[in-house]
PDB file of C-alpha atoms in Angstrom:
ATOM      1  CA  MET A   1     -36.822 240.480 -90.088  1.00 60.00           C
ATOM      2  CA  LEU A   2     -39.472 238.112 -90.318  1.00 69.00           C
ATOM      3  CA  ILE A   3     -42.887 238.308 -87.699  1.00 73.00           C
ATOM      4  CA  ILE A   4     -42.577 234.524 -85.734  1.00 84.00           C
ATOM      5  CA  ASN A   5     -46.214 233.752 -83.550  1.00 89.00           C
ATOM      6  CA  PRO A   6     -45.784 231.347 -80.465  1.00 92.00           C
ATOM      7  CA  ILE A   7     -47.207 228.552 -82.193  1.00 94.00           C
ATOM      8  CA  LYS A   8     -44.212 228.735 -84.560  1.00 95.00           C
ATOM      9  CA  GLU A   9     -41.255 228.758 -82.260  1.00 95.00           C
ATOM     10  CA  ARG A  10     -42.707 226.764 -80.366  1.00 96.00           C
ATOM     11  CA  ILE A  11     -42.749 224.195 -83.673  1.00 97.00           C
ATOM     12  CA  LEU A  12     -38.644 225.472 -85.364  1.00 97.00           C
ATOM     13  CA  LYS A  13     -37.761 224.634 -81.693  1.00 97.00           C
ATOM     14  CA  GLN A  14     -38.867 220.828 -81.406  1.00 98.00           C
ATOM     15  CA  LEU A  15     -37.578 220.017 -84.690  1.00 98.00           C
ATOM     16  CA  ALA A  16     -34.172 222.215 -83.941  1.00 97.00           C
ATOM     17  CA  ARG A  17     -34.103 219.609 -81.355  1.00 97.00           C
ATOM     18  CA  TYR A  18     -35.366 216.937 -82.767  1.00 97.00           C
ATOM     19  CA  LYS A  19     -34.911 216.389 -86.889  1.00 96.00           C
ATOM     20  CA  PHE A  20     -37.503 214.900 -87.449  1.00 95.00           C
ATOM     21  CA  LEU A  21     -41.349 215.500 -86.220  1.00 97.00           C
ATOM     22  CA  THR A  22     -44.779 214.311 -87.356  1.00 96.00           C
ATOM     23  CA  ILE A  23     -47.864 216.576 -86.528  1.00 97.00           C
ATOM     24  CA  SER A  24     -48.573 213.914 -83.543  1.00 96.00           C
ATOM     25  CA  GLN A  25     -45.630 214.233 -82.500  1.00 98.00           C
ATOM     26  CA  LEU A  26     -45.865 218.511 -82.219  1.00 98.00           C
ATOM     27  CA  VAL A  27     -48.307 217.846 -80.771  1.00 97.00           C
ATOM     28  CA  THR A  28     -47.297 215.351 -78.145  1.00 97.00           C
ATOM     29  CA  LEU A  29     -44.593 218.438 -77.533  1.00 97.00           C
ATOM     30  CA  GLY A  30     -47.295 220.495 -76.996  1.00 95.00           C
ATOM     31  CA  VAL A  31     -46.505 223.322 -79.678  1.00 96.00           C
ATOM     32  CA  GLY A  32     -50.858 223.275 -80.000  1.00 94.00           C
ATOM     33  CA  HIS A  33     -53.906 221.532 -80.575  1.00 95.00           C
ATOM     34  CA  THR A  34     -53.988 219.059 -84.008  1.00 96.00           C
ATOM     35  CA  THR A  35     -55.627 222.221 -86.175  1.00 96.00           C
ATOM     36  CA  LYS A  36     -52.815 225.217 -85.297  1.00 96.00           C
ATOM     37  CA  ALA A  37     -49.901 222.350 -85.337  1.00 97.00           C
ATOM     38  CA  ARG A  38     -50.867 221.802 -88.800  1.00 96.00           C
ATOM     39  CA  GLU A  39     -51.086 225.377 -89.345  1.00 96.00           C
ATOM     40  CA  GLY A  40     -48.339 226.712 -88.072  1.00 97.00           C
ATOM     41  CA  THR A  41     -46.354 223.863 -90.579  1.00 97.00           C
ATOM     42  CA  LYS A  42     -47.867 224.809 -93.899  1.00 96.00           C
ATOM     43  CA  GLU A  43     -47.198 228.590 -93.039  1.00 96.00           C
ATOM     44  CA  LEU A  44     -44.067 228.244 -91.725  1.00 97.00           C
ATOM     45  CA  GLY A  45     -43.235 225.886 -95.081  1.00 96.00           C
ATOM     46  CA  GLU A  46     -45.197 228.775 -96.857  1.00 96.00           C
ATOM     47  CA  ILE A  47     -41.949 231.370 -96.326  1.00 96.00           C
ATOM     48  CA  GLY A  48     -39.585 228.300 -96.546  1.00 96.00           C
ATOM     49  CA  LEU A  49     -38.795 227.246 -92.874  1.00 97.00           C
ATOM     50  CA  THR A  50     -40.323 224.678 -92.843  1.00 97.00           C
ATOM     51  CA  LYS A  51     -39.563 221.352 -96.038  1.00 95.00           C
ATOM     52  CA  HIS A  52     -41.840 217.918 -95.236  1.00 93.00           C
ATOM     53  CA  ALA A  53     -41.333 214.538 -96.623  1.00 87.00           C
ATOM     54  CA  GLN A  54     -44.261 212.551 -97.771  1.00 81.00           C
ATOM     55  CA  TYR A  55     -44.248 208.828 -98.217  1.00 73.00           C
ATOM     56  CA  ALA A  56     -48.167 208.200 -99.384  1.00 62.00           C
ATOM     57  CA  THR A  57     -46.031 203.936-100.542  1.00 53.00           C
ATOM     58  CA  VAL A  58     -45.060 203.472 -96.446  1.00 55.00           C
ATOM     59  CA  THR A  59     -48.479 201.670 -95.214  1.00 55.00           C
ATOM     60  CA  ARG A  60     -48.743 199.483 -91.511  1.00 55.00           C
ATOM     61  CA  LYS A  61     -51.884 198.636 -90.683  1.00 56.00           C
ATOM     62  CA  LYS A  62     -52.401 201.630 -88.789  1.00 56.00           C
ATOM     63  CA  GLY A  63     -52.682 203.183 -92.261  1.00 63.00           C
ATOM     64  CA  GLN A  64     -50.987 205.733 -94.444  1.00 73.00           C
ATOM     65  CA  ALA A  65     -47.975 207.564 -93.157  1.00 82.00           C
ATOM     66  CA  GLU A  66     -48.015 211.210 -91.198  1.00 89.00           C
ATOM     67  CA  ARG A  67     -45.267 213.097 -93.193  1.00 91.00           C
ATOM     68  CA  ILE A  68     -42.483 214.545 -92.202  1.00 93.00           C
ATOM     69  CA  HIS A  69     -41.260 217.468 -91.091  1.00 95.00           C
ATOM     70  CA  PHE A  70     -37.609 219.308 -90.974  1.00 96.00           C
ATOM     71  CA  LEU A  71     -36.073 222.826 -91.067  1.00 97.00           C
ATOM     72  CA  THR A  72     -34.069 224.471 -94.327  1.00 96.00           C
ATOM     73  CA  ARG A  73     -31.255 225.821 -94.235  1.00 95.00           C
ATOM     74  CA  LYS A  74     -32.759 229.199 -94.169  1.00 96.00           C
ATOM     75  CA  ALA A  75     -34.983 228.889 -91.156  1.00 96.00           C
ATOM     76  CA  VAL A  76     -31.230 227.580 -89.455  1.00 96.00           C
ATOM     77  CA  LYS A  77     -29.926 230.929 -90.896  1.00 95.00           C
ATOM     78  CA  ILE A  78     -32.884 232.792 -88.960  1.00 94.00           C
ATOM     79  CA  MET A  79     -33.124 231.518 -85.632  1.00 95.00           C
ATOM     80  CA  ILE A  80     -29.026 232.601 -85.356  1.00 96.00           C
ATOM     81  CA  GLU A  81     -29.518 235.884 -86.369  1.00 93.00           C
ATOM     82  CA  GLU A  82     -33.380 236.735 -85.494  1.00 91.00           C
ATOM     83  CA  LEU A  83     -33.925 233.933 -81.957  1.00 90.00           C
ATOM     84  CA  GLY A  84     -30.968 233.673 -80.630  1.00 92.00           C
ATOM     85  CA  TYR A  85     -29.291 229.671 -81.346  1.00 94.00           C
ATOM     86  CA  LYS A  86     -26.114 229.193 -81.489  1.00 94.00           C
ATOM     87  CA  GLU A  87     -25.558 226.371 -84.876  1.00 92.00           C
ATOM     88  CA  GLN A  88     -24.862 223.625 -82.620  1.00 90.00           C
ATOM     89  CA  GLU A  89     -28.085 223.781 -81.138  1.00 92.00           C
ATOM     90  CA  ILE A  90     -29.598 223.482 -84.160  1.00 96.00           C
ATOM     91  CA  ARG A  91     -30.667 219.953 -86.145  1.00 95.00           C
ATOM     92  CA  TYR A  92     -31.418 219.966 -89.328  1.00 93.00           C
ATOM     93  CA  PRO A  93     -31.233 217.699 -92.702  1.00 89.00           C
ATOM     94  CA  ARG A  94     -27.633 219.163 -94.229  1.00 79.00           C
ATOM     95  CA  SER A  95     -28.962 217.358 -97.447  1.00 69.00           C
ATOM     96  CA  VAL A  96     -31.874 215.550 -98.834  1.00 62.00           C
ATOM     97  CA  ASN A  97     -29.703 212.513 -98.864  1.00 59.00           C
ATOM     98  CA  SER A  98     -30.949 212.269 -95.045  1.00 57.00           C
ATOM     99  CA  ILE A  99     -34.672 212.087 -95.925  1.00 65.00           C
ATOM    100  CA  PHE A 100     -35.322 208.462 -95.062  1.00 68.00           C
ATOM    101  CA  LYS A 101     -38.471 206.123 -96.540  1.00 67.00           C
ATOM    102  CA  SER A 102     -36.910 202.136 -95.819  1.00 72.00           C
ATOM    103  CA  ASP A 103     -36.365 203.469 -92.273  1.00 84.00           C
ATOM    104  CA  TYR A 104     -39.367 205.579 -91.869  1.00 86.00           C
ATOM    105  CA  PHE A 105     -41.068 203.434 -88.826  1.00 88.00           C
ATOM    106  CA  HIS A 106     -37.888 202.582 -86.826  1.00 92.00           C
ATOM    107  CA  ARG A 107     -36.856 206.329 -87.003  1.00 92.00           C
ATOM    108  CA  ILE A 108     -40.468 207.344 -85.533  1.00 93.00           C
ATOM    109  CA  SER A 109     -40.098 204.781 -82.989  1.00 95.00           C
ATOM    110  CA  THR A 110     -36.780 206.011 -82.151  1.00 97.00           C
ATOM    111  CA  ILE A 111     -38.411 209.309 -82.125  1.00 97.00           C
ATOM    112  CA  ASN A 112     -40.633 208.793 -79.672  1.00 97.00           C
ATOM    113  CA  THR A 113     -38.963 206.836 -77.448  1.00 98.00           C
ATOM    114  CA  TRP A 114     -36.873 210.855 -76.786  1.00 98.00           C
ATOM    115  CA  ILE A 115     -39.209 212.466 -76.873  1.00 98.00           C
ATOM    116  CA  ALA A 116     -41.768 209.988 -74.069  1.00 98.00           C
ATOM    117  CA  PHE A 117     -37.240 210.267 -72.482  1.00 98.00           C
ATOM    118  CA  ASP A 118     -37.247 214.214 -72.923  1.00 98.00           C
ATOM    119  CA  ILE A 119     -41.170 214.375 -71.352  1.00 98.00           C
ATOM    120  CA  TRP A 120     -40.041 212.064 -67.886  1.00 98.00           C
ATOM    121  CA  ALA A 121     -36.266 213.901 -67.732  1.00 98.00           C
ATOM    122  CA  LYS A 122     -38.470 217.148 -67.123  1.00 97.00           C
ATOM    123  CA  SER A 123     -40.988 215.840 -64.745  1.00 97.00           C
ATOM    124  CA  HIS A 124     -37.893 214.545 -62.271  1.00 97.00           C
ATOM    125  CA  THR A 125     -36.384 217.661 -62.892  1.00 97.00           C
ATOM    126  CA  PHE A 126     -33.152 216.081 -64.788  1.00 98.00           C
ATOM    127  CA  GLU A 127     -30.800 217.847 -66.873  1.00 98.00           C
ATOM    128  CA  THR A 128     -29.677 216.069 -69.791  1.00 98.00           C
ATOM    129  CA  LEU A 129     -26.775 216.391 -70.922  1.00 98.00           C
ATOM    130  CA  PHE A 130     -27.039 214.982 -74.600  1.00 97.00           C
ATOM    131  CA  PHE A 131     -28.975 212.275 -76.291  1.00 98.00           C
ATOM    132  CA  ASP A 132     -27.328 211.343 -80.208  1.00 97.00           C
ATOM    133  CA  THR A 133     -29.232 209.269 -82.555  1.00 97.00           C
ATOM    134  CA  TYR A 134     -28.294 206.867 -85.765  1.00 95.00           C
ATOM    135  CA  PHE A 135     -29.230 209.541 -87.464  1.00 92.00           C
ATOM    136  CA  ASP A 136     -27.104 212.197 -86.401  1.00 91.00           C
ATOM    137  CA  LYS A 137     -23.523 211.978 -88.445  1.00 88.00           C
ATOM    138  CA  ALA A 138     -20.451 212.526 -87.105  1.00 82.00           C
ATOM    139  CA  GLY A 139     -19.786 216.382 -89.913  1.00 62.00           C
ATOM    140  CA  SER A 140     -16.423 215.531 -90.707  1.00 42.00           C
ATOM    141  CA  GLN A 141     -14.116 213.836 -94.210  1.00 36.00           C
ATOM    142  CA  ARG A 142     -11.860 212.115 -90.660  1.00 42.00           C
ATOM    143  CA  ASN A 143     -15.677 210.162 -90.325  1.00 46.00           C
ATOM    144  CA  GLN A 144     -16.258 208.278 -92.657  1.00 47.00           C
ATOM    145  CA  ASP A 145     -17.260 204.595 -93.438  1.00 49.00           C
ATOM    146  CA  GLU A 146     -15.505 203.371 -96.304  1.00 48.00           C
ATOM    147  CA  THR A 147     -17.750 203.318 -98.160  1.00 47.00           C
ATOM    148  CA  GLY A 148     -17.159 207.404 -97.654  1.00 49.00           C
ATOM    149  CA  ALA A 149     -20.478 207.714 -95.864  1.00 66.00           C
ATOM    150  CA  LEU A 150     -20.168 209.586 -92.675  1.00 82.00           C
ATOM    151  CA  GLN A 151     -20.222 208.316 -89.484  1.00 91.00           C
ATOM    152  CA  SER A 152     -23.711 207.929 -86.855  1.00 95.00           C
ATOM    153  CA  VAL A 153     -22.340 210.231 -83.833  1.00 96.00           C
ATOM    154  CA  THR A 154     -24.057 207.015 -82.182  1.00 97.00           C
ATOM    155  CA  ARG A 155     -21.217 204.307 -83.603  1.00 97.00           C
ATOM    156  CA  ILE A 156     -19.599 202.584 -81.342  1.00 98.00           C
ATOM    157  CA  GLU A 157     -16.023 200.618 -82.306  1.00 97.00           C
ATOM    158  CA  PHE A 158     -13.518 198.066 -80.856  1.00 97.00           C
ATOM    159  CA  PRO A 159     -10.432 197.484 -80.369  1.00 96.00           C
ATOM    160  CA  ASN A 160     -10.321 195.072 -83.216  1.00 95.00           C
ATOM    161  CA  GLY A 161     -12.288 197.535 -85.856  1.00 94.00           C
ATOM    162  CA  GLN A 162     -15.697 196.331 -85.753  1.00 96.00           C
ATOM    163  CA  PHE A 163     -18.076 198.407 -84.296  1.00 97.00           C
ATOM    164  CA  PHE A 164     -22.340 199.028 -84.204  1.00 97.00           C
ATOM    165  CA  ASN A 165     -24.275 202.404 -83.772  1.00 97.00           C
ATOM    166  CA  PRO A 166     -26.180 202.319 -81.171  1.00 98.00           C
ATOM    167  CA  ASP A 167     -30.475 203.695 -81.616  1.00 98.00           C
ATOM    168  CA  ALA A 168     -29.465 206.840 -79.290  1.00 98.00           C
ATOM    169  CA  ILE A 169     -26.717 207.274 -76.357  1.00 98.00           C
ATOM    170  CA  CYS A 170     -27.938 209.551 -74.183  1.00 98.00           C
ATOM    171  CA  ALA A 171     -26.811 210.915 -70.353  1.00 98.00           C
ATOM    172  CA  TYR A 172     -27.917 212.525 -68.016  1.00 98.00           C
ATOM    173  CA  LYS A 173     -27.299 214.676 -64.196  1.00 98.00           C
ATOM    174  CA  LYS A 174     -29.660 213.685 -61.003  1.00 97.00           C
ATOM    175  CA  PRO A 175     -30.371 216.565 -58.264  1.00 97.00           C
ATOM    176  CA  ASP A 176     -28.191 214.436 -56.373  1.00 96.00           C
ATOM    177  CA  GLY A 177     -25.229 215.096 -59.057  1.00 96.00           C
ATOM    178  CA  LYS A 178     -25.454 211.193 -60.356  1.00 97.00           C
ATOM    179  CA  THR A 179     -24.484 210.960 -64.230  1.00 98.00           C
ATOM    180  CA  LYS A 180     -26.561 207.723 -65.651  1.00 98.00           C
ATOM    181  CA  LEU A 181     -25.382 206.994 -68.782  1.00 98.00           C
ATOM    182  CA  TRP A 182     -28.297 204.565 -70.973  1.00 98.00           C
ATOM    183  CA  ILE A 183     -27.483 202.885 -74.498  1.00 98.00           C
ATOM    184  CA  ILE A 184     -30.929 203.150 -76.486  1.00 98.00           C
ATOM    185  CA  GLU A 185     -32.202 200.514 -79.288  1.00 98.00           C
ATOM    186  CA  VAL A 186     -35.926 200.649 -80.512  1.00 98.00           C
ATOM    187  CA  TRP A 187     -36.441 197.482 -82.527  1.00 97.00           C
ATOM    188  CA  ASN A 188     -39.511 196.825 -84.659  1.00 93.00           C
ATOM    189  CA  GLY A 189     -40.485 193.827 -85.991  1.00 87.00           C
ATOM    190  CA  ASP A 190     -39.254 190.874 -84.570  1.00 88.00           C
ATOM    191  CA  ASN A 191     -36.210 189.021 -85.475  1.00 92.00           C
ATOM    192  CA  THR A 192     -35.014 187.831 -82.880  1.00 95.00           C
ATOM    193  CA  LYS A 193     -31.595 187.329 -83.842  1.00 96.00           C
ATOM    194  CA  GLU A 194     -30.927 190.301 -84.953  1.00 96.00           C
ATOM    195  CA  ILE A 195     -31.562 191.104 -81.452  1.00 97.00           C
ATOM    196  CA  ILE A 196     -29.249 188.621 -79.525  1.00 98.00           C
ATOM    197  CA  GLU A 197     -26.891 189.575 -81.753  1.00 97.00           C
ATOM    198  CA  ARG A 198     -26.895 193.448 -81.017  1.00 98.00           C
ATOM    199  CA  PHE A 199     -26.659 192.610 -77.377  1.00 98.00           C
ATOM    200  CA  GLU A 200     -23.757 190.705 -78.033  1.00 98.00           C
ATOM    201  CA  LYS A 201     -21.896 193.216 -79.336  1.00 98.00           C
ATOM    202  CA  ILE A 202     -23.686 195.908 -76.496  1.00 98.00           C
ATOM    203  CA  HIS A 203     -23.223 193.107 -73.502  1.00 98.00           C
ATOM    204  CA  ASP A 204     -19.317 193.161 -74.941  1.00 98.00           C
ATOM    205  CA  ALA A 205     -18.905 196.981 -75.720  1.00 98.00           C
ATOM    206  CA  ILE A 206     -20.190 197.936 -71.258  1.00 98.00           C
ATOM    207  CA  VAL A 207     -17.894 195.132 -70.163  1.00 98.00           C
ATOM    208  CA  GLN A 208     -14.543 197.045 -72.140  1.00 98.00           C
ATOM    209  CA  GLY A 209     -16.377 200.469 -70.594  1.00 98.00           C
ATOM    210  CA  LEU A 210     -16.556 201.432 -74.691  1.00 98.00           C
ATOM    211  CA  PRO A 211     -19.814 203.604 -74.565  1.00 98.00           C
ATOM    212  CA  ALA A 212     -18.282 205.790 -70.856  1.00 98.00           C
ATOM    213  CA  ASP A 213     -14.614 206.075 -72.247  1.00 98.00           C
ATOM    214  CA  LYS A 214     -16.904 207.157 -75.344  1.00 98.00           C
ATOM    215  CA  TYR A 215     -18.209 209.914 -73.643  1.00 98.00           C
ATOM    216  CA  HIS A 216     -15.643 210.368 -70.975  1.00 97.00           C
ATOM    217  CA  LEU A 217     -17.767 209.202 -68.174  1.00 97.00           C
ATOM    218  CA  GLN A 218     -16.854 207.260 -65.230  1.00 96.00           C
ATOM    219  CA  VAL A 219     -20.071 205.602 -64.789  1.00 97.00           C
ATOM    220  CA  ALA A 220     -21.962 202.701 -65.515  1.00 96.00           C
ATOM    221  CA  THR A 221     -24.104 201.458 -68.935  1.00 98.00           C
ATOM    222  CA  ARG A 222     -27.248 200.120 -69.200  1.00 98.00           C
ATOM    223  CA  VAL A 223     -29.216 199.876 -71.770  1.00 98.00           C
ATOM    224  CA  LEU A 224     -33.377 200.538 -72.396  1.00 98.00           C
ATOM    225  CA  ASN A 225     -35.089 198.963 -74.834  1.00 98.00           C
ATOM    226  CA  THR A 226     -38.330 199.251 -76.682  1.00 98.00           C
ATOM    227  CA  PHE A 227     -40.246 196.644 -78.976  1.00 98.00           C
ATOM    228  CA  GLU A 228     -43.182 196.987 -81.373  1.00 96.00           C
ATOM    229  CA  PHE A 229     -45.039 192.744 -80.351  1.00 96.00           C
ATOM    230  CA  ASP A 230     -45.165 192.187 -76.612  1.00 96.00           C
ATOM    231  CA  GLY A 231     -43.938 188.071 -77.400  1.00 97.00           C
ATOM    232  CA  ASN A 232     -40.281 189.389 -80.073  1.00 97.00           C
ATOM    233  CA  MET A 233     -39.941 191.144 -76.264  1.00 98.00           C
ATOM    234  CA  ARG A 234     -41.029 187.995 -74.715  1.00 97.00           C
ATOM    235  CA  ALA A 235     -39.393 185.325 -76.758  1.00 97.00           C
ATOM    236  CA  VAL A 236     -35.747 188.424 -76.388  1.00 98.00           C
ATOM    237  CA  MET A 237     -35.862 188.412 -73.041  1.00 98.00           C
ATOM    238  CA  ASN A 238     -36.445 183.638 -73.396  1.00 97.00           C
ATOM    239  CA  ARG A 239     -33.285 183.687 -75.230  1.00 97.00           C
ATOM    240  CA  MET A 240     -31.346 186.388 -73.266  1.00 98.00           C
ATOM    241  CA  LYS A 241     -31.918 183.765 -69.766  1.00 97.00           C
ATOM    242  CA  GLN A 242     -31.078 180.823 -71.384  1.00 96.00           C
ATOM    243  CA  ASP A 243     -28.065 181.833 -72.871  1.00 97.00           C
ATOM    244  CA  PRO A 244     -24.652 181.449 -71.034  1.00 96.00           C
ATOM    245  CA  TYR A 245     -23.419 184.739 -73.032  1.00 96.00           C
ATOM    246  CA  PHE A 246     -25.624 186.928 -70.481  1.00 98.00           C
ATOM    247  CA  SER A 247     -25.156 184.859 -67.858  1.00 96.00           C
ATOM    248  CA  SER A 248     -23.236 187.305 -66.093  1.00 96.00           C
ATOM    249  CA  ASP A 249     -24.910 188.699 -62.567  1.00 95.00           C
ATOM    250  CA  TRP A 250     -24.884 192.394 -63.944  1.00 97.00           C
ATOM    251  CA  VAL A 251     -27.242 192.487 -66.844  1.00 98.00           C
ATOM    252  CA  ALA A 252     -30.105 191.139 -65.258  1.00 97.00           C
ATOM    253  CA  ASN A 253     -30.259 194.565 -64.035  1.00 96.00           C
ATOM    254  CA  SER A 254     -28.531 196.479 -66.813  1.00 98.00           C
ATOM    255  CA  PHE A 255     -30.869 195.693 -69.720  1.00 98.00           C
ATOM    256  CA  PHE A 256     -34.253 196.676 -69.187  1.00 98.00           C
ATOM    257  CA  PHE A 257     -37.247 195.823 -71.433  1.00 98.00           C
ATOM    258  CA  ALA A 258     -40.843 197.663 -72.293  1.00 98.00           C
ATOM    259  CA  ASN A 259     -43.013 197.784 -75.276  1.00 98.00           C
ATOM    260  CA  ALA A 260     -42.789 201.741 -77.173  1.00 97.00           C
ATOM    261  CA  GLU A 261     -46.491 202.302 -76.458  1.00 96.00           C
ATOM    262  CA  SER A 262     -46.509 201.362 -73.124  1.00 97.00           C
ATOM    263  CA  ALA A 263     -42.779 203.162 -72.706  1.00 97.00           C
ATOM    264  CA  LYS A 264     -45.291 206.073 -74.664  1.00 94.00           C
ATOM    265  CA  GLU A 265     -47.519 206.525 -71.415  1.00 93.00           C
ATOM    266  CA  ASN A 266     -45.159 206.159 -68.925  1.00 95.00           C
ATOM    267  CA  PHE A 267     -42.018 205.737 -69.298  1.00 98.00           C
ATOM    268  CA  ASP A 268     -40.592 205.041 -65.201  1.00 98.00           C
ATOM    269  CA  THR A 269     -43.030 202.525 -65.021  1.00 98.00           C
ATOM    270  CA  CYS A 270     -42.929 200.588 -67.993  1.00 98.00           C
ATOM    271  CA  PHE A 271     -39.611 198.502 -68.467  1.00 98.00           C
ATOM    272  CA  VAL A 272     -39.339 195.245 -66.815  1.00 98.00           C
ATOM    273  CA  ASN A 273     -35.358 193.686 -65.905  1.00 98.00           C
ATOM    274  CA  LEU A 274     -34.198 190.606 -67.583  1.00 98.00           C
ATOM    275  CA  ASN A 275     -35.628 188.691 -64.303  1.00 97.00           C
ATOM    276  CA  ASN A 276     -39.210 190.054 -65.086  1.00 97.00           C
ATOM    277  CA  GLU A 277     -39.075 192.805 -62.336  1.00 98.00           C
ATOM    278  CA  ALA A 278     -41.049 195.859 -62.503  1.00 98.00           C
ATOM    279  CA  VAL A 279     -37.997 199.032 -62.929  1.00 97.00           C
ATOM    280  CA  LEU A 280     -38.768 202.207 -61.562  1.00 97.00           C
ATOM    281  CA  LEU A 281     -36.272 203.818 -63.708  1.00 97.00           C
ATOM    282  CA  SER A 282     -36.244 207.565 -62.030  1.00 97.00           C
ATOM    283  CA  ASN A 283     -34.551 204.926 -58.757  1.00 96.00           C
ATOM    284  CA  VAL A 284     -32.061 203.394 -61.245  1.00 94.00           C
TER     285      VAL A 284
END
């Protein structure tokens, strides 16, 4: 039987939830300060419970990308047999094909938004019902696309066969018993055209009730968007306000917008609606 100290167990617990994490993200999640988090992941790696991926060629102006840490099959076995986890509670990459490179910054940004959501939900005693991400795949042959690849669990399909994969879909229950359903999109870069095209699909999916139907819920769907660049966010909002496609009254208070870094700092108050009015998410 392995002896796993509290810091290492906290690291395993957070990796089981988020699947991929950097040291910075582990520190944000409270596993310990930076040195302890590094020591913990190093020691877990030495006993075969975690692995990491390092992409030296993936850089931004902020410098070299951090390592990505994730669980191994051995860790999953131990967490089930010795720590009381159920297999469905543990996220881990089933194959090396799950480890990413070109998708690095987008996936890290998605996880940052997810962490901010979790911290926010906990602070308001909201019960998270689920948080699905595009990098979680449906694990059966029936859920393969035409190329043979497993489909994202966030995939939303239209009756005509078209589909899209939101970055995340989540639902939570407030203390008053009301359930809220959100599509979350994380925008890196500045491709306004691509974003508007995605919003058209989301708009149509909401009109047809597809996100709620997917999860067997009878609730409205709202859309949270975080942007790497403020200029891109403003350009998207301006395009939407000029486009008749988004002229329905419900759109203004169903699409919310925030700077990604601001969302990490104060998730509750950083968003605005399409009319650029501040939104208090905990009151939505």
